[in-house]
Structure formats: C-alpha cells, structure tokens
C-alpha cells in the first residue's frame, strides 16, 4: 500500500483527500494542511515511487504503470481506512488521477478540486513529451525534469513552485521517473474522453492566469460541462496552491463547506 497520513477532525465527518502530481509528494500541500484540518478530516497521499511510497525490490520489475493501476492505489487506501466518500483535491497530473477515480468509482467522490488541471496536451506540450521520450534514456532525468518545469512554470513568480518540484523530483530514481514518463503514451485518449464526458460530479477548476499550456482547454471544458466551475487566479502560474496559497485555501474551503 502507498504511504499516507491522516489528520482526523474532532467533529466533522467530511473527508478531503489531497493528490499531488508527478515528481511531487504530499509535502507540496504544506501551505494547505493547517487550514483544511480545521474543517475536515484530511488524507495526504504519496503516490507510488514518490515521497515515502518507495518501490520495493520485489516490485521493481513489474509491468509498466497505467493511470488505472495508480488510481487503484488511491482506492486501496480509502477502502482500508473505510472512507466511503471524500472530496478530492489535486494538482497537475494528480487531477487526471482524481478524474479517473471519479469515472471508475463515482460514488466515492463527493467533489473534485482541480488545481493546475491537465485536460489536454496542446501541440507544444506534445512536442515536449516526444522529445522527452527520445531523450529519457540518454539525458539524466533531473535535467529533463528541470527543463519541463521551466517550460510549464517560466515566470519569476513561478520560481518557488519550480524549486519545490525539482527538490521533490530529486528523490525519485531514474527508472521510476521513466515509468511515470511512459504514462504519456496513454494520456491523449484518456484526456479526450474526459473532455467529452460531463461526469456530473461538482468540479471546481482553480487555474493560474499564467498557466499558458493548460488554461485555454479548461475554459472550454467549463463552458461544455454544467457540473464544472472555474476560478482563475491572477498573478499565478501552474501550481496555484503554492503560488497563491491564501487565495487557494479560502476559495476551496468556501466551496467545499457548502457541498
């Protein structure tokens, strides 16, 4: 089972589950924990290979990762803890996992908070991914990660987010990075399906105004999906919970308390 931490609330029965992105860990939510645990039971996850969810030697040669089997890791934890239903908060690639969980097990998802959501790879993103596929076995993975982080978070005010994710990525093994990177081979058809289907679960997208690669697609999705809302955070890039934590916390908690 993947590593996780629980912060229980004395009176609330509501759960909030935080899902980080590729290369991160549960530590990226350090600016959220204090405020959210005032109102909810909080579950913090480390996805496989990240944070404290280290891969054991016996698992080192198992089949490639898929979005479905990584999603099942999350389900295994909430089943073990007997959490019947939770709000889910994700950032970046974590939003894909949350949306996949909602597709497979909609009765377990009370609402979805999608920060820096990835719902389409534009041409620029696809070129970068293909470049990464070519170079992943030649170039040290940390070089690639730093390059991708700079492309996604290029501005001066994105620096803290870049450094945070690069610091966490250093804890990954090269083979682990490659496994996660290979997930991109199945990402396009999955995202196309998600864009098409309005799952009818309350969804709040929280996107930085400077999240140039991914914001345009989210604007279109919110127009097409009646269950979705969008908050655009000014002076902010991809990692909204790190760059504008107070706004993120206030906005999301207010949203969840009425759901």
mmCIF file of N, CA, C and O in Angstrom, residues 6-102:
data_model
loop_
_atom_site.group_PDB
_atom_site.id
_atom_site.type_symbol
_atom_site.label_atom_id
_atom_site.label_comp_id
_atom_site.label_asym_id
_atom_site.label_seq_id
_atom_site.Cartn_x
_atom_site.Cartn_y
_atom_site.Cartn_z
ATOM 1 N N UNK A 6 -2.990 10.682 7.911
ATOM 2 C CA UNK A 6 -4.353 11.125 8.204
ATOM 3 C C UNK A 6 -4.324 12.139 9.341
ATOM 4 O O UNK A 6 -3.605 11.976 10.327
ATOM 5 N N UNK A 7 -5.124 13.199 9.181
ATOM 6 C CA UNK A 7 -5.330 14.194 10.227
ATOM 7 C C UNK A 7 -6.836 14.214 10.512
ATOM 8 O O UNK A 7 -7.627 14.700 9.701
ATOM 9 N N UNK A 8 -7.203 13.656 11.656
ATOM 10 C CA UNK A 8 -8.619 13.499 11.982
ATOM 11 C C UNK A 8 -9.183 14.758 12.618
ATOM 12 O O UNK A 8 -8.499 15.462 13.371
ATOM 13 N N UNK A 9 -10.457 15.011 12.305
ATOM 14 C CA UNK A 9 -11.180 16.149 12.888
ATOM 15 C C UNK A 9 -12.061 15.646 14.029
ATOM 16 O O UNK A 9 -12.619 14.544 13.962
ATOM 17 N N UNK A 10 -12.195 16.441 15.057
ATOM 18 C CA UNK A 10 -12.933 16.010 16.245
ATOM 19 C C UNK A 10 -14.426 15.829 15.988
ATOM 20 O O UNK A 10 -15.058 14.950 16.582
ATOM 21 N N UNK A 11 -15.001 16.663 15.107
ATOM 22 C CA UNK A 11 -16.454 16.637 14.929
ATOM 23 C C UNK A 11 -16.904 16.399 13.493
ATOM 24 O O UNK A 11 -17.976 15.848 13.262
ATOM 25 N N UNK A 12 -16.143 16.808 12.519
ATOM 26 C CA UNK A 12 -16.575 16.696 11.125
ATOM 27 C C UNK A 12 -16.489 15.260 10.629
ATOM 28 O O UNK A 12 -15.546 14.523 10.949
ATOM 29 N N UNK A 13 -17.476 14.872 9.813
ATOM 30 C CA UNK A 13 -17.452 13.556 9.166
ATOM 31 C C UNK A 13 -16.947 13.661 7.723
ATOM 32 O O UNK A 13 -16.795 12.648 7.039
ATOM 33 N N UNK A 14 -16.703 14.881 7.285
ATOM 34 C CA UNK A 14 -16.283 15.109 5.897
ATOM 35 C C UNK A 14 -14.788 14.825 5.722
ATOM 36 O O UNK A 14 -13.979 15.174 6.577
ATOM 37 N N UNK A 15 -14.456 14.234 4.573
ATOM 38 C CA UNK A 15 -13.063 13.932 4.245
ATOM 39 C C UNK A 15 -12.597 14.741 3.045
ATOM 40 O O UNK A 15 -13.362 14.973 2.107
ATOM 41 N N UNK A 16 -11.328 15.142 3.093
ATOM 42 C CA UNK A 16 -10.662 15.765 1.952
ATOM 43 C C UNK A 16 -9.383 14.979 1.689
ATOM 44 O O UNK A 16 -8.568 14.790 2.600
ATOM 45 N N UNK A 17 -9.227 14.507 0.457
ATOM 46 C CA UNK A 17 -8.050 13.729 0.061
ATOM 47 C C UNK A 17 -7.224 14.533 -0.930
ATOM 48 O O UNK A 17 -7.732 14.980 -1.959
ATOM 49 N N UNK A 18 -5.945 14.718 -0.615
ATOM 50 C CA UNK A 18 -5.040 15.503 -1.460
ATOM 51 C C UNK A 18 -4.187 14.563 -2.321
ATOM 52 O O UNK A 18 -3.569 13.634 -1.800
ATOM 53 N N UNK A 19 -4.138 14.864 -3.626
ATOM 54 C CA UNK A 19 -3.382 14.044 -4.576
ATOM 55 C C UNK A 19 -2.392 14.935 -5.324
ATOM 56 O O UNK A 19 -2.794 15.821 -6.082
ATOM 57 N N UNK A 20 -1.103 14.691 -5.098
ATOM 58 C CA UNK A 20 -0.073 15.523 -5.728
ATOM 59 C C UNK A 20 0.174 15.095 -7.177
ATOM 60 O O UNK A 20 -0.413 14.118 -7.666
ATOM 61 N N UNK A 21 1.067 15.801 -7.862
ATOM 62 C CA UNK A 21 1.391 15.492 -9.248
ATOM 63 C C UNK A 21 2.657 14.672 -9.381
ATOM 64 O O UNK A 21 3.302 14.310 -8.391
ATOM 65 N N UNK A 22 3.036 14.376 -10.617
ATOM 66 C CA UNK A 22 4.241 13.589 -10.883
ATOM 67 C C UNK A 22 5.477 14.367 -10.445
ATOM 68 O O UNK A 22 5.613 15.551 -10.736
ATOM 69 N N UNK A 23 6.358 13.680 -9.730
ATOM 70 C CA UNK A 23 7.583 14.317 -9.254
ATOM 71 C C UNK A 23 7.435 15.034 -7.934
ATOM 72 O O UNK A 23 8.422 15.468 -7.342
ATOM 73 N N UNK A 24 6.217 15.157 -7.430
ATOM 74 C CA UNK A 24 5.993 15.832 -6.151
ATOM 75 C C UNK A 24 5.856 14.827 -5.024
ATOM 76 O O UNK A 24 6.320 13.691 -5.101
ATOM 77 N N UNK A 25 5.203 15.238 -3.963
ATOM 78 C CA UNK A 25 4.862 14.349 -2.851
ATOM 79 C C UNK A 25 3.809 15.072 -2.021
ATOM 80 O O UNK A 25 3.426 16.213 -2.334
ATOM 81 N N UNK A 26 3.370 14.430 -0.956
ATOM 82 C CA UNK A 26 2.354 15.054 -0.105
ATOM 83 C C UNK A 26 2.861 16.340 0.549
ATOM 84 O O UNK A 26 2.058 17.160 1.017
ATOM 85 N N UNK A 27 4.181 16.562 0.552
ATOM 86 C CA UNK A 27 4.721 17.770 1.178
ATOM 87 C C UNK A 27 4.346 19.045 0.422
ATOM 88 O O UNK A 27 4.450 20.132 0.983
ATOM 89 N N UNK A 28 3.908 18.920 -0.833
ATOM 90 C CA UNK A 28 3.548 20.135 -1.588
ATOM 91 C C UNK A 28 2.300 20.806 -1.017
ATOM 92 O O UNK A 28 2.000 21.948 -1.367
ATOM 93 N N UNK A 29 1.582 20.106 -0.134
ATOM 94 C CA UNK A 29 0.364 20.663 0.457
ATOM 95 C C UNK A 29 0.636 21.331 1.810
ATOM 96 O O UNK A 29 -0.286 21.573 2.585
ATOM 97 N N UNK A 30 1.895 21.636 2.094
ATOM 98 C CA UNK A 30 2.235 22.167 3.419
ATOM 99 C C UNK A 30 1.571 23.517 3.695
ATOM 100 O O UNK A 30 1.373 23.886 4.856
ATOM 101 N N UNK A 31 1.208 24.256 2.658
ATOM 102 C CA UNK A 31 0.531 25.542 2.856
ATOM 103 C C UNK A 31 -0.983 25.389 2.987
ATOM 104 O O UNK A 31 -1.688 26.369 3.227
ATOM 105 N N UNK A 32 -1.463 24.159 2.840
ATOM 106 C CA UNK A 32 -2.907 23.897 2.958
ATOM 107 C C UNK A 32 -3.280 23.201 4.266
ATOM 108 O O UNK A 32 -4.375 23.412 4.791
ATOM 109 N N UNK A 33 -2.396 22.382 4.790
ATOM 110 C CA UNK A 33 -2.771 21.464 5.860
ATOM 111 C C UNK A 33 -3.391 22.155 7.069
ATOM 112 O O UNK A 33 -4.451 21.754 7.560
ATOM 113 N N UNK A 34 -2.762 23.214 7.552
ATOM 114 C CA UNK A 34 -3.248 23.861 8.772
ATOM 115 C C UNK A 34 -4.697 24.326 8.630
ATOM 116 O O UNK A 34 -5.526 24.113 9.523
ATOM 117 N N UNK A 35 -5.016 24.951 7.485
ATOM 118 C CA UNK A 35 -6.358 25.500 7.303
ATOM 119 C C UNK A 35 -7.400 24.406 7.065
ATOM 120 O O UNK A 35 -8.507 24.466 7.596
ATOM 121 N N UNK A 36 -7.046 23.412 6.264
ATOM 122 C CA UNK A 36 -8.038 22.391 5.912
ATOM 123 C C UNK A 36 -8.372 21.489 7.087
ATOM 124 O O UNK A 36 -9.523 21.050 7.227
ATOM 125 N N UNK A 37 -7.401 21.209 7.942
ATOM 126 C CA UNK A 37 -7.706 20.304 9.055
ATOM 127 C C UNK A 37 -8.546 20.985 10.136
ATOM 128 O O UNK A 37 -9.034 20.313 11.043
ATOM 129 N N UNK A 38 -8.751 22.304 10.023
ATOM 130 C CA UNK A 38 -9.693 22.990 10.917
ATOM 131 C C UNK A 38 -11.137 22.606 10.610
ATOM 132 O O UNK A 38 -12.019 22.731 11.466
ATOM 133 N N UNK A 39 -11.382 22.168 9.372
ATOM 134 C CA UNK A 39 -12.756 21.934 8.915
ATOM 135 C C UNK A 39 -13.057 20.490 8.532
ATOM 136 O O UNK A 39 -14.225 20.075 8.556
ATOM 137 N N UNK A 40 -12.023 19.717 8.156
ATOM 138 C CA UNK A 40 -12.239 18.399 7.575
ATOM 139 C C UNK A 40 -11.264 17.365 8.158
ATOM 140 O O UNK A 40 -10.220 17.716 8.696
ATOM 141 N N UNK A 41 -11.626 16.109 7.972
ATOM 142 C CA UNK A 41 -10.643 15.040 8.088
ATOM 143 C C UNK A 41 -9.787 15.074 6.828
ATOM 144 O O UNK A 41 -10.321 15.165 5.718
ATOM 145 N N UNK A 42 -8.475 15.003 6.976
ATOM 146 C CA UNK A 42 -7.567 15.179 5.838
ATOM 147 C C UNK A 42 -6.755 13.913 5.601
ATOM 148 O O UNK A 42 -6.184 13.339 6.537
ATOM 149 N N UNK A 43 -6.724 13.488 4.347
ATOM 150 C CA UNK A 43 -5.901 12.357 3.922
ATOM 151 C C UNK A 43 -4.866 12.862 2.919
ATOM 152 O O UNK A 43 -5.225 13.431 1.881
ATOM 153 N N UNK A 44 -3.594 12.678 3.236
ATOM 154 C CA UNK A 44 -2.480 13.075 2.367
ATOM 155 C C UNK A 44 -1.814 11.828 1.820
ATOM 156 O O UNK A 44 -1.391 10.950 2.592
ATOM 157 N N UNK A 45 -1.689 11.736 0.496
ATOM 158 C CA UNK A 45 -1.134 10.555 -0.151
ATOM 159 C C UNK A 45 0.242 10.837 -0.751
ATOM 160 O O UNK A 45 0.496 11.937 -1.246
ATOM 161 N N UNK A 46 1.093 9.828 -0.743
ATOM 162 C CA UNK A 46 2.307 9.822 -1.561
ATOM 163 C C UNK A 46 2.097 8.774 -2.651
ATOM 164 O O UNK A 46 2.023 7.579 -2.354
ATOM 165 N N UNK A 47 2.009 9.208 -3.900
ATOM 166 C CA UNK A 47 1.818 8.268 -5.000
ATOM 167 C C UNK A 47 3.013 7.325 -5.109
ATOM 168 O O UNK A 47 4.105 7.625 -4.632
ATOM 169 N N UNK A 48 2.818 6.196 -5.747
ATOM 170 C CA UNK A 48 3.869 5.172 -5.818
ATOM 171 C C UNK A 48 5.177 5.746 -6.372
ATOM 172 O O UNK A 48 5.202 6.501 -7.344
ATOM 173 N N UNK A 49 6.254 5.408 -5.672
ATOM 174 C CA UNK A 49 7.575 5.890 -6.077
ATOM 175 C C UNK A 49 7.898 7.285 -5.594
ATOM 176 O O UNK A 49 9.025 7.754 -5.769
ATOM 177 N N UNK A 50 6.942 7.981 -4.987
ATOM 178 C CA UNK A 50 7.120 9.362 -4.542
ATOM 179 C C UNK A 50 7.098 9.439 -3.019
ATOM 180 O O UNK A 50 6.455 8.622 -2.347
ATOM 181 N N UNK A 51 7.759 10.456 -2.480
ATOM 182 C CA UNK A 51 7.730 10.662 -1.037
ATOM 183 C C UNK A 51 8.160 9.416 -0.281
ATOM 184 O O UNK A 51 9.230 8.863 -0.522
ATOM 185 N N UNK A 52 7.284 8.968 0.624
ATOM 186 C CA UNK A 52 7.583 7.768 1.406
ATOM 187 C C UNK A 52 7.053 6.482 0.780
ATOM 188 O O UNK A 52 7.171 5.416 1.379
ATOM 189 N N UNK A 53 6.476 6.589 -0.417
ATOM 190 C CA UNK A 53 5.973 5.393 -1.101
ATOM 191 C C UNK A 53 7.055 4.808 -2.002
ATOM 192 O O UNK A 53 6.944 4.796 -3.224
ATOM 193 N N UNK A 54 8.126 4.372 -1.397
ATOM 194 C CA UNK A 54 9.241 3.820 -2.156
ATOM 195 C C UNK A 54 8.888 2.438 -2.703
ATOM 196 O O UNK A 54 8.211 1.652 -2.046
ATOM 197 N N UNK A 55 9.369 2.178 -3.919
ATOM 198 C CA UNK A 55 9.125 0.888 -4.545
ATOM 199 C C UNK A 55 10.082 -0.153 -3.971
ATOM 200 O O UNK A 55 11.291 0.056 -3.918
ATOM 201 N N UNK A 56 9.527 -1.286 -3.538
ATOM 202 C CA UNK A 56 10.358 -2.362 -3.009
ATOM 203 C C UNK A 56 11.010 -3.137 -4.147
ATOM 204 O O UNK A 56 10.516 -3.163 -5.268
ATOM 205 N N UNK A 57 12.108 -3.795 -3.835
ATOM 206 C CA UNK A 57 12.857 -4.529 -4.859
ATOM 207 C C UNK A 57 11.979 -5.553 -5.577
ATOM 208 O O UNK A 57 12.070 -5.721 -6.783
ATOM 209 N N UNK A 58 11.082 -6.208 -4.844
ATOM 210 C CA UNK A 58 10.235 -7.231 -5.444
ATOM 211 C C UNK A 58 9.278 -6.655 -6.488
ATOM 212 O O UNK A 58 8.766 -7.369 -7.344
ATOM 213 N N UNK A 59 9.033 -5.328 -6.418
ATOM 214 C CA UNK A 59 8.123 -4.682 -7.366
ATOM 215 C C UNK A 59 8.869 -3.979 -8.506
ATOM 216 O O UNK A 59 8.245 -3.423 -9.392
ATOM 217 N N UNK A 60 10.192 -4.018 -8.472
ATOM 218 C CA UNK A 60 10.986 -3.197 -9.382
ATOM 219 C C UNK A 60 10.814 -3.582 -10.845
ATOM 220 O O UNK A 60 11.003 -2.759 -11.732
ATOM 221 N N UNK A 61 10.449 -4.847 -11.101
ATOM 222 C CA UNK A 61 10.377 -5.303 -12.489
ATOM 223 C C UNK A 61 8.942 -5.630 -12.911
ATOM 224 O O UNK A 61 8.725 -6.360 -13.870
ATOM 225 N N UNK A 62 7.998 -5.093 -12.197
ATOM 226 C CA UNK A 62 6.598 -5.313 -12.568
ATOM 227 C C UNK A 62 6.262 -4.535 -13.835
ATOM 228 O O UNK A 62 7.024 -3.702 -14.317
ATOM 229 N N UNK A 63 5.066 -4.804 -14.357
ATOM 230 C CA UNK A 63 4.643 -4.164 -15.598
ATOM 231 C C UNK A 63 4.612 -2.648 -15.472
ATOM 232 O O UNK A 63 4.607 -2.095 -14.375
ATOM 233 N N UNK A 64 4.534 -1.992 -16.616
ATOM 234 C CA UNK A 64 4.550 -0.539 -16.645
ATOM 235 C C UNK A 64 3.361 0.038 -15.871
ATOM 236 O O UNK A 64 2.345 -0.626 -15.673
ATOM 237 N N UNK A 65 3.509 1.271 -15.457
ATOM 238 C CA UNK A 65 2.434 1.955 -14.754
ATOM 239 C C UNK A 65 1.336 2.350 -15.742
ATOM 240 O O UNK A 65 1.603 2.682 -16.892
ATOM 241 N N UNK A 66 0.106 2.328 -15.262
ATOM 242 C CA UNK A 66 -1.029 2.858 -16.021
ATOM 243 C C UNK A 66 -1.810 3.781 -15.102
ATOM 244 O O UNK A 66 -1.695 3.695 -13.867
ATOM 245 N N UNK A 67 -2.615 4.636 -15.693
ATOM 246 C CA UNK A 67 -3.442 5.510 -14.862
ATOM 247 C C UNK A 67 -4.420 4.691 -14.025
ATOM 248 O O UNK A 67 -4.743 5.058 -12.893
ATOM 249 N N UNK A 68 -4.869 3.565 -14.555
ATOM 250 C CA UNK A 68 -5.803 2.735 -13.801
ATOM 251 C C UNK A 68 -5.153 2.111 -12.568
ATOM 252 O O UNK A 68 -5.738 2.136 -11.480
ATOM 253 N N UNK A 69 -3.932 1.566 -12.712
ATOM 254 C CA UNK A 69 -3.367 0.918 -11.524
ATOM 255 C C UNK A 69 -2.877 1.923 -10.491
ATOM 256 O O UNK A 69 -2.887 1.639 -9.291
ATOM 257 N N UNK A 70 -2.495 3.126 -10.911
ATOM 258 C CA UNK A 70 -2.138 4.164 -9.938
ATOM 259 C C UNK A 70 -3.400 4.679 -9.235
ATOM 260 O O UNK A 70 -3.388 4.967 -8.031
ATOM 261 N N UNK A 71 -4.496 4.759 -9.982
ATOM 262 C CA UNK A 71 -5.780 5.142 -9.380
ATOM 263 C C UNK A 71 -6.223 4.106 -8.349
ATOM 264 O O UNK A 71 -6.752 4.453 -7.284
ATOM 265 N N UNK A 72 -5.988 2.841 -8.640
ATOM 266 C CA UNK A 72 -6.359 1.786 -7.701
ATOM 267 C C UNK A 72 -5.547 1.879 -6.407
ATOM 268 O O UNK A 72 -6.027 1.468 -5.346
ATOM 269 N N UNK A 73 -4.327 2.419 -6.483
ATOM 270 C CA UNK A 73 -3.549 2.651 -5.252
ATOM 271 C C UNK A 73 -4.308 3.569 -4.301
ATOM 272 O O UNK A 73 -4.320 3.360 -3.083
ATOM 273 N N UNK A 74 -4.908 4.618 -4.877
ATOM 274 C CA UNK A 74 -5.675 5.579 -4.071
ATOM 275 C C UNK A 74 -6.905 4.895 -3.476
ATOM 276 O O UNK A 74 -7.216 5.040 -2.282
ATOM 277 N N UNK A 75 -7.594 4.126 -4.305
ATOM 278 C CA UNK A 75 -8.791 3.418 -3.854
ATOM 279 C C UNK A 75 -8.462 2.437 -2.726
ATOM 280 O O UNK A 75 -9.226 2.304 -1.762
ATOM 281 N N UNK A 76 -7.316 1.797 -2.813
ATOM 282 C CA UNK A 76 -6.906 0.835 -1.782
ATOM 283 C C UNK A 76 -6.798 1.514 -0.420
ATOM 284 O O UNK A 76 -7.217 0.953 0.605
ATOM 285 N N UNK A 77 -6.268 2.742 -0.404
ATOM 286 C CA UNK A 77 -6.123 3.467 0.865
ATOM 287 C C UNK A 77 -7.481 3.849 1.438
ATOM 288 O O UNK A 77 -7.750 3.624 2.623
ATOM 289 N N UNK A 78 -8.343 4.422 0.603
ATOM 290 C CA UNK A 78 -9.635 4.871 1.149
ATOM 291 C C UNK A 78 -10.501 3.672 1.550
ATOM 292 O O UNK A 78 -11.303 3.780 2.488
ATOM 293 N N UNK A 79 -10.339 2.538 0.880
ATOM 294 C CA UNK A 79 -11.036 1.327 1.317
ATOM 295 C C UNK A 79 -10.500 0.853 2.665
ATOM 296 O O UNK A 79 -11.267 0.496 3.563
ATOM 297 N N UNK A 80 -9.175 0.844 2.805
ATOM 298 C CA UNK A 80 -8.555 0.381 4.050
ATOM 299 C C UNK A 80 -8.978 1.242 5.234
ATOM 300 O O UNK A 80 -9.211 0.731 6.337
ATOM 301 N N UNK A 81 -9.095 2.551 4.993
ATOM 302 C CA UNK A 81 -9.486 3.466 6.060
ATOM 303 C C UNK A 81 -10.999 3.612 6.195
ATOM 304 O O UNK A 81 -11.488 4.418 6.985
ATOM 305 N N UNK A 82 -11.736 2.848 5.379
ATOM 306 C CA UNK A 82 -13.200 2.847 5.425
ATOM 307 C C UNK A 82 -13.780 4.253 5.191
ATOM 308 O O UNK A 82 -14.737 4.673 5.862
ATOM 309 N N UNK A 83 -13.181 4.954 4.267
ATOM 310 C CA UNK A 83 -13.684 6.269 3.855
ATOM 311 C C UNK A 83 -14.669 6.051 2.710
ATOM 312 O O UNK A 83 -14.267 5.714 1.598
ATOM 313 N N UNK A 84 -15.948 6.184 2.998
ATOM 314 C CA UNK A 84 -16.955 5.873 1.988
ATOM 315 C C UNK A 84 -16.967 6.899 0.861
ATOM 316 O O UNK A 84 -17.180 6.555 -0.306
ATOM 317 N N UNK A 85 -16.721 8.173 1.223
ATOM 318 C CA UNK A 85 -16.803 9.233 0.224
ATOM 319 C C UNK A 85 -15.902 10.383 0.661
ATOM 320 O O UNK A 85 -15.785 10.666 1.852
ATOM 321 N N UNK A 86 -15.259 11.029 -0.309
ATOM 322 C CA UNK A 86 -14.329 12.112 0.025
ATOM 323 C C UNK A 86 -14.404 13.192 -1.046
ATOM 324 O O UNK A 86 -14.725 12.927 -2.207
ATOM 325 N N UNK A 87 -14.117 14.419 -0.642
ATOM 326 C CA UNK A 87 -13.741 15.448 -1.602
ATOM 327 C C UNK A 87 -12.293 15.163 -2.000
ATOM 328 O O UNK A 87 -11.487 14.728 -1.164
ATOM 329 N N UNK A 88 -11.958 15.401 -3.252
ATOM 330 C CA UNK A 88 -10.592 15.178 -3.722
ATOM 331 C C UNK A 88 -10.010 16.466 -4.264
ATOM 332 O O UNK A 88 -10.664 17.171 -5.046
ATOM 333 N N UNK A 89 -8.791 16.775 -3.830
ATOM 334 C CA UNK A 89 -8.083 17.972 -4.289
ATOM 335 C C UNK A 89 -6.790 17.521 -4.956
ATOM 336 O O UNK A 89 -5.979 16.821 -4.351
ATOM 337 N N UNK A 90 -6.611 17.930 -6.202
ATOM 338 C CA UNK A 90 -5.424 17.518 -6.934
ATOM 339 C C UNK A 90 -4.718 18.685 -7.572
ATOM 340 O O UNK A 90 -5.302 19.750 -7.771
ATOM 341 N N UNK A 91 -3.454 18.455 -7.905
ATOM 342 C CA UNK A 91 -2.672 19.451 -8.623
ATOM 343 C C UNK A 91 -2.000 18.758 -9.805
ATOM 344 O O UNK A 91 -1.519 17.624 -9.672
ATOM 345 N N UNK A 92 -1.998 19.416 -10.944
ATOM 346 C CA UNK A 92 -1.301 18.942 -12.137
ATOM 347 C C UNK A 92 -1.737 17.521 -12.501
ATOM 348 O O UNK A 92 -2.931 17.253 -12.652
ATOM 349 N N UNK A 93 -0.799 16.580 -12.628
ATOM 350 C CA UNK A 93 -1.160 15.222 -13.021
ATOM 351 C C UNK A 93 -2.090 14.558 -12.011
ATOM 352 O O UNK A 93 -2.854 13.650 -12.361
ATOM 353 N N UNK A 94 -2.060 15.004 -10.763
ATOM 354 C CA UNK A 94 -2.981 14.476 -9.770
ATOM 355 C C UNK A 94 -4.436 14.673 -10.156
ATOM 356 O O UNK A 94 -5.302 13.876 -9.769
ATOM 357 N N UNK A 95 -4.724 15.715 -10.940
ATOM 358 C CA UNK A 95 -6.113 15.950 -11.368
ATOM 359 C C UNK A 95 -6.584 14.867 -12.333
ATOM 360 O O UNK A 95 -7.768 14.526 -12.361
ATOM 361 N N UNK A 96 -5.665 14.313 -13.126
ATOM 362 C CA UNK A 96 -6.032 13.223 -14.039
ATOM 363 C C UNK A 96 -6.416 11.988 -13.237
ATOM 364 O O UNK A 96 -7.389 11.284 -13.544
ATOM 365 N N UNK A 97 -5.662 11.696 -12.184
ATOM 366 C CA UNK A 97 -5.959 10.542 -11.339
ATOM 367 C C UNK A 97 -7.304 10.698 -10.636
ATOM 368 O O UNK A 97 -8.081 9.737 -10.539
ATOM 369 N N UNK A 98 -7.581 11.905 -10.160
ATOM 370 C CA UNK A 98 -8.869 12.151 -9.499
ATOM 371 C C UNK A 98 -10.019 11.971 -10.484
ATOM 372 O O UNK A 98 -11.033 11.338 -10.176
ATOM 373 N N UNK A 99 -9.860 12.514 -11.678
ATOM 374 C CA UNK A 99 -10.916 12.383 -12.693
ATOM 375 C C UNK A 99 -11.097 10.920 -13.088
ATOM 376 O O UNK A 99 -12.233 10.463 -13.333
ATOM 377 N N UNK A 100 -10.006 10.170 -13.130
ATOM 378 C CA UNK A 100 -10.099 8.748 -13.460
ATOM 379 C C UNK A 100 -10.803 7.971 -12.341
ATOM 380 O O UNK A 100 -11.624 7.088 -12.606
ATOM 381 N N UNK A 101 -10.494 8.328 -11.092
ATOM 382 C CA UNK A 101 -11.176 7.708 -9.958
ATOM 383 C C UNK A 101 -12.674 7.997 -10.005
ATOM 384 O O UNK A 101 -13.505 7.111 -9.766
ATOM 385 N N UNK A 102 -13.013 9.227 -10.348
ATOM 386 C CA UNK A 102 -14.425 9.600 -10.435
ATOM 387 C C UNK A 102 -15.141 8.842 -11.547
ATOM 388 O O UNK A 102 -16.333 8.518 -11.430
#
